[in-house]
Coordinates of C-alpha atoms in Angstrom, one line a residue:
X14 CA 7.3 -17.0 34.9
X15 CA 5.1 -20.2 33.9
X16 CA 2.2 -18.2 32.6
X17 CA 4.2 -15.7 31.0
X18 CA 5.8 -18.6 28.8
X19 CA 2.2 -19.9 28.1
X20 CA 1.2 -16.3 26.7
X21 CA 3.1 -15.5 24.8
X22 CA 3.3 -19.2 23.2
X23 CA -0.4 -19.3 22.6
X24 CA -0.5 -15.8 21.6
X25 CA 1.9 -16.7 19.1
X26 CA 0.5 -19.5 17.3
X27 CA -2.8 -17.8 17.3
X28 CA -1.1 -14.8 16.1
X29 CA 0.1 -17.3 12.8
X30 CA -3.2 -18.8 12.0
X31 CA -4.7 -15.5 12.1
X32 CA -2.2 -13.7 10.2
X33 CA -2.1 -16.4 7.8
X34 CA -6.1 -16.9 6.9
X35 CA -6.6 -13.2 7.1
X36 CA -3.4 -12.5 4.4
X37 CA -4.9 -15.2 2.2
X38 CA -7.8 -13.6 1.8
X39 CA -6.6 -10.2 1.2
X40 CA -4.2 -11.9 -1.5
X41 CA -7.1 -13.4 -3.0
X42 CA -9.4 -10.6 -3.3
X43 CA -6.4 -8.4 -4.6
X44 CA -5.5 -11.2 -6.9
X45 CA -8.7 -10.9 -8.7
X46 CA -9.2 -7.5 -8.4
X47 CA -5.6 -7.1 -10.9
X48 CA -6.9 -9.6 -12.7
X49 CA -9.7 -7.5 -14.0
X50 CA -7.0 -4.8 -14.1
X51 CA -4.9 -6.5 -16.3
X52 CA -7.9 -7.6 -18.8
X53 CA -8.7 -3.9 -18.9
X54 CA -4.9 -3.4 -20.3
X55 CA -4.6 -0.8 -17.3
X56 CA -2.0 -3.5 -15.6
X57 CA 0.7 -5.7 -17.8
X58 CA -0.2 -9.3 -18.0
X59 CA 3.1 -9.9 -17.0
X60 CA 3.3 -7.9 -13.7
X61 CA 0.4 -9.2 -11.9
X62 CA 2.1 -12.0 -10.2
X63 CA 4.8 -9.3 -8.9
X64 CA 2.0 -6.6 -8.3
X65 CA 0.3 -8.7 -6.0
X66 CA 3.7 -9.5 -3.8
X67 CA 4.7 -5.6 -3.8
X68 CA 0.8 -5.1 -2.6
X69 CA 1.1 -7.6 0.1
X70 CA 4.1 -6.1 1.5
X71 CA 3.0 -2.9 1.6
X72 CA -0.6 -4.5 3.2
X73 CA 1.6 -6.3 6.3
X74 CA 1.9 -3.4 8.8
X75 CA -1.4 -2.9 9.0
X76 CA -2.1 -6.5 9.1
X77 CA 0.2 -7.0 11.9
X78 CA -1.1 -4.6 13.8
X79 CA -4.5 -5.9 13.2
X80 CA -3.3 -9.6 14.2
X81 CA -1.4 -8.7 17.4
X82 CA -5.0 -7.2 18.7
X83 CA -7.2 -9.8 17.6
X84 CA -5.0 -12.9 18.9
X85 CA -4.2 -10.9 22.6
X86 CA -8.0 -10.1 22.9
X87 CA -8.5 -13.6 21.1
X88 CA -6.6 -15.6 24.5
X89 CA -7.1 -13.6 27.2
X90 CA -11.2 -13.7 26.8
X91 CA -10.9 -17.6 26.5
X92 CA -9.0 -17.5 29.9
X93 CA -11.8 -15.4 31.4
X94 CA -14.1 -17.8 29.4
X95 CA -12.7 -20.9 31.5
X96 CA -12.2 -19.0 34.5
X97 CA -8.3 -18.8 34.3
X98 CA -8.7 -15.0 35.2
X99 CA -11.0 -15.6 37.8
X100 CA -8.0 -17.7 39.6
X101 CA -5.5 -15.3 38.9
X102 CA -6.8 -11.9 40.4
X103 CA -8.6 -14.4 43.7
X104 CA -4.6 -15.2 43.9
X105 CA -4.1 -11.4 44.8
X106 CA -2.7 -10.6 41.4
X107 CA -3.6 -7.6 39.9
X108 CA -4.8 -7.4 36.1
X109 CA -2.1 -4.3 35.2
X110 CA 0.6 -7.4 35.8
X111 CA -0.3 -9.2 32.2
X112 CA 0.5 -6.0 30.8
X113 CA 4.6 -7.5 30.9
X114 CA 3.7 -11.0 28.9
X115 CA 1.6 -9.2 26.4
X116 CA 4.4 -6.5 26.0
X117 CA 6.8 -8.8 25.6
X118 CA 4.4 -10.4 23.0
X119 CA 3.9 -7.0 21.3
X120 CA 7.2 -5.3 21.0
X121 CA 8.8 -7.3 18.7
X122 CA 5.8 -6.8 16.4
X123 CA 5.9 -3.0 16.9
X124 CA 10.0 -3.3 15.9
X125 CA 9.3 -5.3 12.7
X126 CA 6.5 -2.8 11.5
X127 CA 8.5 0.5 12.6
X128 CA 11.3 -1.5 10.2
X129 CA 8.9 -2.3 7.6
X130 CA 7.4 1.6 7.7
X131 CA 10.8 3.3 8.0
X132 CA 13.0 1.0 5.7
X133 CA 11.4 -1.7 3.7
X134 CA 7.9 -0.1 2.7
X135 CA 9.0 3.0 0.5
X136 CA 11.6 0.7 -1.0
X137 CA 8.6 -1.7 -2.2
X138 CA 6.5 1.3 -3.4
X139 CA 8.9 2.6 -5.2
X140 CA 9.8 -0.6 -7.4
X141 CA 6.1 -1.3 -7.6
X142 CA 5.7 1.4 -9.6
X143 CA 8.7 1.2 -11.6
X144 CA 8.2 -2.6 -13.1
X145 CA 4.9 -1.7 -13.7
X146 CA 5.6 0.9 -15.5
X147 CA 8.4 -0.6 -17.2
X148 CA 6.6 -3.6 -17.9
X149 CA 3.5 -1.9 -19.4
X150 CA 5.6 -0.5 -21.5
X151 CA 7.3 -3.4 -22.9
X152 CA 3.8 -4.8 -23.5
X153 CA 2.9 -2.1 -25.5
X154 CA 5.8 -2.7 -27.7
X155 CA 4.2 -6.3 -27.5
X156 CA 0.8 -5.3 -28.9
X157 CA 2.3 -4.7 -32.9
X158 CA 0.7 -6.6 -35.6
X159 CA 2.3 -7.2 -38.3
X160 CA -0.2 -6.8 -41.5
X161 CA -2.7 -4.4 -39.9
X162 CA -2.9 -0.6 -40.3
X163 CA -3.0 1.3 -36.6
X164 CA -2.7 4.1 -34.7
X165 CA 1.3 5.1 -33.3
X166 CA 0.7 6.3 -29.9
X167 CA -2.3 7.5 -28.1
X168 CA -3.9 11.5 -29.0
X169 CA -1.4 10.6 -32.6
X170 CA -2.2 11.6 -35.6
X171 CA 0.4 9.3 -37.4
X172 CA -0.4 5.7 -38.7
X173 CA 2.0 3.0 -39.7
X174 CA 1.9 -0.5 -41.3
X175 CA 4.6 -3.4 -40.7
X176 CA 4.5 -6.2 -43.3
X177 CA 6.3 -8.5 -40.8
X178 CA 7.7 -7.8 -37.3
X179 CA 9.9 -10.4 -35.3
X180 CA 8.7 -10.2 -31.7
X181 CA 12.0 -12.0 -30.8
X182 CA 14.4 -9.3 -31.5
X183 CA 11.3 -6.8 -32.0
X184 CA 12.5 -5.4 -35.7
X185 CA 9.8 -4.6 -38.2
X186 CA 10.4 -4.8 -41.7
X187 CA 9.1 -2.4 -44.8
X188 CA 7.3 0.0 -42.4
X189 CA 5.0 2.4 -43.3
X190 CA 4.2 5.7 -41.6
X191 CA 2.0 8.6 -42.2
X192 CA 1.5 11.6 -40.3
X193 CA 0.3 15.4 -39.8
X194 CA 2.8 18.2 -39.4
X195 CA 0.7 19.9 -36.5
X196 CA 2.6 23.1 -37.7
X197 CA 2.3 23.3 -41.0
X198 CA -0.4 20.8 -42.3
X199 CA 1.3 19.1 -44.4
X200 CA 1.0 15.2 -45.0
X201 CA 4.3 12.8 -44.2
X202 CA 4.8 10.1 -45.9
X203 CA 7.8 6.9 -44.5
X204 CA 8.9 3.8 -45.9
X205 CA 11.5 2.5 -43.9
X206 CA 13.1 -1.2 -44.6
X207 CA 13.7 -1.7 -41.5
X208 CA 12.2 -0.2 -37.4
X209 CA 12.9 -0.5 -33.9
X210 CA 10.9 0.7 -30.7
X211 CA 13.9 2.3 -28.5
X212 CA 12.6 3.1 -24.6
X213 CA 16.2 5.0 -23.1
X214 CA 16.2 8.1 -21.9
X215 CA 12.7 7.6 -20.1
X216 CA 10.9 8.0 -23.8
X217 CA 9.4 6.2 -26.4
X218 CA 10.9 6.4 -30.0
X219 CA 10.6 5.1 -33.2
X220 CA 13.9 4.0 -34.9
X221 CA 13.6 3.7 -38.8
X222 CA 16.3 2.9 -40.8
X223 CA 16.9 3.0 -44.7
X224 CA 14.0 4.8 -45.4
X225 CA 12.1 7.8 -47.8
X226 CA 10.5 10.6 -46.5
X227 CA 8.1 12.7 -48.7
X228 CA 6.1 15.4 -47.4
X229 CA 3.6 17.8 -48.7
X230 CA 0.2 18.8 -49.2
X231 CA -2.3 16.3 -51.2
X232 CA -3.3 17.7 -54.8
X233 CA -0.7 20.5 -54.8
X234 CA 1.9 18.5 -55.9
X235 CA 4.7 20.2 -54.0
X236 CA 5.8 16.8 -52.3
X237 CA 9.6 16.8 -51.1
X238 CA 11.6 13.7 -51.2
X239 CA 14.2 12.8 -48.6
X240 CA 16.1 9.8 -48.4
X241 CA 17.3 9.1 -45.1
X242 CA 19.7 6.2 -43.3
X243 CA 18.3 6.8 -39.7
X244 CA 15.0 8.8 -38.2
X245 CA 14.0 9.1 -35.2
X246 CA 10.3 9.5 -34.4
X247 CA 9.5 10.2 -30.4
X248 CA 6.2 8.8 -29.4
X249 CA 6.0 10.0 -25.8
X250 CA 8.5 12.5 -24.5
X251 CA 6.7 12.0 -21.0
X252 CA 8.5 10.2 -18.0
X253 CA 6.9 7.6 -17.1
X254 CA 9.0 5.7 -14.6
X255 CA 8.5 7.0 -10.9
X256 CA 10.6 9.5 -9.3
X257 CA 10.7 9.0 -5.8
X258 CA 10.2 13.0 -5.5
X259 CA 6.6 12.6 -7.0
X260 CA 5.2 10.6 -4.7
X261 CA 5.6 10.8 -1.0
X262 CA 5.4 7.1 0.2
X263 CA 7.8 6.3 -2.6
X264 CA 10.7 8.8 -0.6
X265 CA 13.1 7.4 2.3
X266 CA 12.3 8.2 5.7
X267 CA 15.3 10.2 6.4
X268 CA 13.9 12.7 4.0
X269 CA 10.7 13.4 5.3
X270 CA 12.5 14.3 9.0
X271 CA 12.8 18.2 9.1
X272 CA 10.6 18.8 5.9
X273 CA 8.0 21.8 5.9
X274 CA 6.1 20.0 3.2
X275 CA 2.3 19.1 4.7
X276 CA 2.4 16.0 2.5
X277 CA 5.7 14.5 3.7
X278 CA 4.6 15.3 7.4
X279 CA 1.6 13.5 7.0
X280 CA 3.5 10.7 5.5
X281 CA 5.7 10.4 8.7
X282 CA 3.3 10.7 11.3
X283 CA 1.6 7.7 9.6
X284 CA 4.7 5.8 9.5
X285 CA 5.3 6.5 12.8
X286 CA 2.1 5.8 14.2
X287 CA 1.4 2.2 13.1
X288 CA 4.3 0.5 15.4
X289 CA 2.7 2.9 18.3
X290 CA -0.8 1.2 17.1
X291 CA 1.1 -2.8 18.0
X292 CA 2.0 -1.5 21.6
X293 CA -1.3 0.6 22.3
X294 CA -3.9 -2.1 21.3
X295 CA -1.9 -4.9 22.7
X296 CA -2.2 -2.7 26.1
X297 CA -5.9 -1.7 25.4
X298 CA -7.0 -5.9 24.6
X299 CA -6.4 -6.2 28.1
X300 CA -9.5 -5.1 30.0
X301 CA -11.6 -5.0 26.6
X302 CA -11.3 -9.1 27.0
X303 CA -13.4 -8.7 29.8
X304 CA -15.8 -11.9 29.4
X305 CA -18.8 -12.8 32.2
X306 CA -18.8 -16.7 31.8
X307 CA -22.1 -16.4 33.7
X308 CA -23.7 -13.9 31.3
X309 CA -22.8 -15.6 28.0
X310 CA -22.2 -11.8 26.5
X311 CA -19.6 -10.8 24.0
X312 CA -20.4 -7.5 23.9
X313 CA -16.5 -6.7 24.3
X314 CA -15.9 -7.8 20.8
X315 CA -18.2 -5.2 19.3
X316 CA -16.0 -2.5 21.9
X317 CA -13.3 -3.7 20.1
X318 CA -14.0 -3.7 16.8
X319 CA -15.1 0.2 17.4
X320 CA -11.9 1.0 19.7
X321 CA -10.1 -0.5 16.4
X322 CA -12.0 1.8 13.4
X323 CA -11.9 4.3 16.2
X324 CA -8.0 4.5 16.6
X325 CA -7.9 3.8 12.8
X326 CA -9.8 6.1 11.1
X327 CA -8.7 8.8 13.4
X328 CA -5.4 8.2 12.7
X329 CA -6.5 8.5 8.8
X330 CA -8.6 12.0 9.3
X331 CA -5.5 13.2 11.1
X332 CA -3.2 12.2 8.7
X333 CA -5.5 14.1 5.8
X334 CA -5.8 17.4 8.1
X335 CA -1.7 17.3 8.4
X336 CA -1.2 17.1 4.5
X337 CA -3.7 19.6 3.6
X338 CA -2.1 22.0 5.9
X339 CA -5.1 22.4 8.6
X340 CA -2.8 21.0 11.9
X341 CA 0.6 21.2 12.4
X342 CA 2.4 17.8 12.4
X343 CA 2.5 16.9 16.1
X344 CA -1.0 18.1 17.0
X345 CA -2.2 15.3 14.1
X346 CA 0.5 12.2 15.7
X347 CA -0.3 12.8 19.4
X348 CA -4.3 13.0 19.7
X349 CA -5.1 9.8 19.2
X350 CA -2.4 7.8 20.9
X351 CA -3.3 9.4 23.8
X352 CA -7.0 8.6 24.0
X353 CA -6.1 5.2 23.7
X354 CA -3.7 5.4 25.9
X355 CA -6.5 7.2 28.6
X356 CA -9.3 4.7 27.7
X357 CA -6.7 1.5 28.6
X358 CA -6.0 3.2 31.6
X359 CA -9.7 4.4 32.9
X360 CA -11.2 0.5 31.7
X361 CA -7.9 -1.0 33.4
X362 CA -9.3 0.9 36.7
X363 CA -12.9 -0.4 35.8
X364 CA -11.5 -3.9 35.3
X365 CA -9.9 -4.2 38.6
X366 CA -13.0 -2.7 40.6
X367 CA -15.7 -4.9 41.9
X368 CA -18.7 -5.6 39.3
X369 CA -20.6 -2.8 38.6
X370 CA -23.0 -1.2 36.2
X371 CA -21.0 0.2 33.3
X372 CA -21.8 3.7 34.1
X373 CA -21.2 3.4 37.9
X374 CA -17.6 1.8 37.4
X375 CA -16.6 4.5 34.5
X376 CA -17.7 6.9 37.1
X377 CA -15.7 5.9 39.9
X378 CA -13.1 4.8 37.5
X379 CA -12.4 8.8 36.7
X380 CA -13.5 10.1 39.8
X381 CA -12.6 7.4 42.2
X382 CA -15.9 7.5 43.2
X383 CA -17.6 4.7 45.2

């Protein structure tokens, strides 16, 4: 039909400018925030740009399901606003008949985010935190002077000197170490001709090369001497780099299906909600765009801004009650879909009833009260 074709196209292009202006500011705000991250050395210099990208990805979801509600409840109040609705229902059409153009509006949107929280999303999470990672590390390979005494590794107690490093290649030349034997106290003195950072293996190590080794305790004069062509001095034994087992919105969706752990059932219910959010709001906009041309009121946008953190944050308390183990897994999905689903229906009753005080119309609305 005519008007279904108008609809959706003027649902769509509002759909883009609001998706558009909204996702620019988010992307701003999160560019400077990792900014100020990466001038705190907590985020490489070098990852920002890619930082911000795996954010926004991870952001879209929920802005999509933010921009199909506000462009539906954005159209149909102008069409009450210019009395297009008015002409439709005096036509003998009912208002539960948009619900078809602003489905077909809506689904598509609800299949891109189910994609985007089944498929795509843990992907992104998941190789955020690896180039990170990876990246921070490289820059703290990076952060060598050559010609300055400093500290070799965070909590060490070893300190080493490079008379000239080549950040092109990244080999240091005439190196020297000292550190602590933390078992037996006794002082370690390197001189290596030649050293190399090594990062394989998911660890940090020192590579020297050509080198002497004395060790022994200062004014005893025991010192050992050891010559040595290779040593190998691990800096961090930790992994680093992010196993998709340690977080859970890092792990693949066909993993949490059938799990007993709380924490992956939380993280599937919240996947699955969001592309049942698209479809619900879409549905609800519908009589919340209720606008009195006469009256000059927009009181329904304040009803949907709370419907919206309504639906949201209960979704989020939910989701924290299944992963700390207090509800099962379906009693923390199916809650708040269905009040959404009860209030669309009970203010789609309201909607079609002759204008009446609030109260009055919810009453007869539930009841079927006159």
């Amino acid at each position: 039909m005519i008007y279904q074709k108008q609809f959706v196209k003027e649902t769509t292009f509002t759909a883009i400018a609001i998706f558009l202006v909204v996702l620019a500011i988010l992307v701003f705000t999160q560019g400077i925030n990792m900014l100020g991250r990466a001038a705190d050395g907590r985020v490489a210099v070098d990852a920002v740009v890619a930082l911000i990208g795996f954010w926004t990805v991870g952001m879209t979801p929920l802005l999509i399901v933010l921009t199909a509600y506000i462009s539906i409840l954005t159209v149909l109040t102008r069409y009450w606003r210019d009395s297009e609705m008015a002409i439709w229902l005096s036509s003998g059409l009912s208002l539960r008949q948009w619900a078809k153009p602003v489905l077909t509006f809506a689904v598509p949107l609800a299949i891109l985010v189910a994609v985007m929280q089944l498929a795509v999303l843990p992907w992104a999470e998941l190789r955020s935190r690896e180039y990170a990672e990876i990246l921070k590390q490289k820059q703290n390979l990076s952060l060598v002077e050559q010609g300055t005494f400093a500290e070799l590794g965070k909590n060490s107690q070893r300190v080493y000197f490079v008379e000239t490093f080549d950040t092109n290649n990244g080999v240091m030349k005439n190196l020297f170490v000292r550190e602590v034997d933390k078992k037996t106290g006794n002082d370690n003195v390197i001189f290596a001709k030649e050293g190399t950072f090594d990062l394989s293996d998911n660890r940090r190590t020192l590579v020297l090369k050509q080198g002497i080794r004395y060790s022994g305790t200062a004014g005893r004069g025991d010192f050992s001497r050891i010559s040595f062509e290779r040593l190998d001095l691990i800096i961090n034994t930790t992994p680093k780099i992010v196993n998709p087992i340690d977080h859970r919105r890092t792990i693949p969706t066909q993993k949490l299906f059938g799990s007993n752990n709380p924490q992956h059932q939380a993280e599937l219910m919240w996947r699955v909600s969001l592309p049942l959010t698209v479809i619900l709001l879409s549905l609800l906009a519908i009589p919340i765009s209720y606008f009195n041309p006469r009256s000059g009121n927009s009181y329904h946008v304040f009803v949907a801004v709370g419907f919206f953190l309504l639906y949201q944050n209960g979704l989020t308390l939910l989701r924290d009650a299944v992963e700390d183990g207090k509800i099962p897994f379906w009693l923390g999905l199916l809650p708040m879909h269905v009040l959404i689903i009860a209030c669309t229906i009970v203010l789609m009753r309201m909607r079609s009833m002759p204008a009446k005080p609030f109260w009055s119309g919810l009453k007869a609305a539930l009841f079927g009260v006159k």
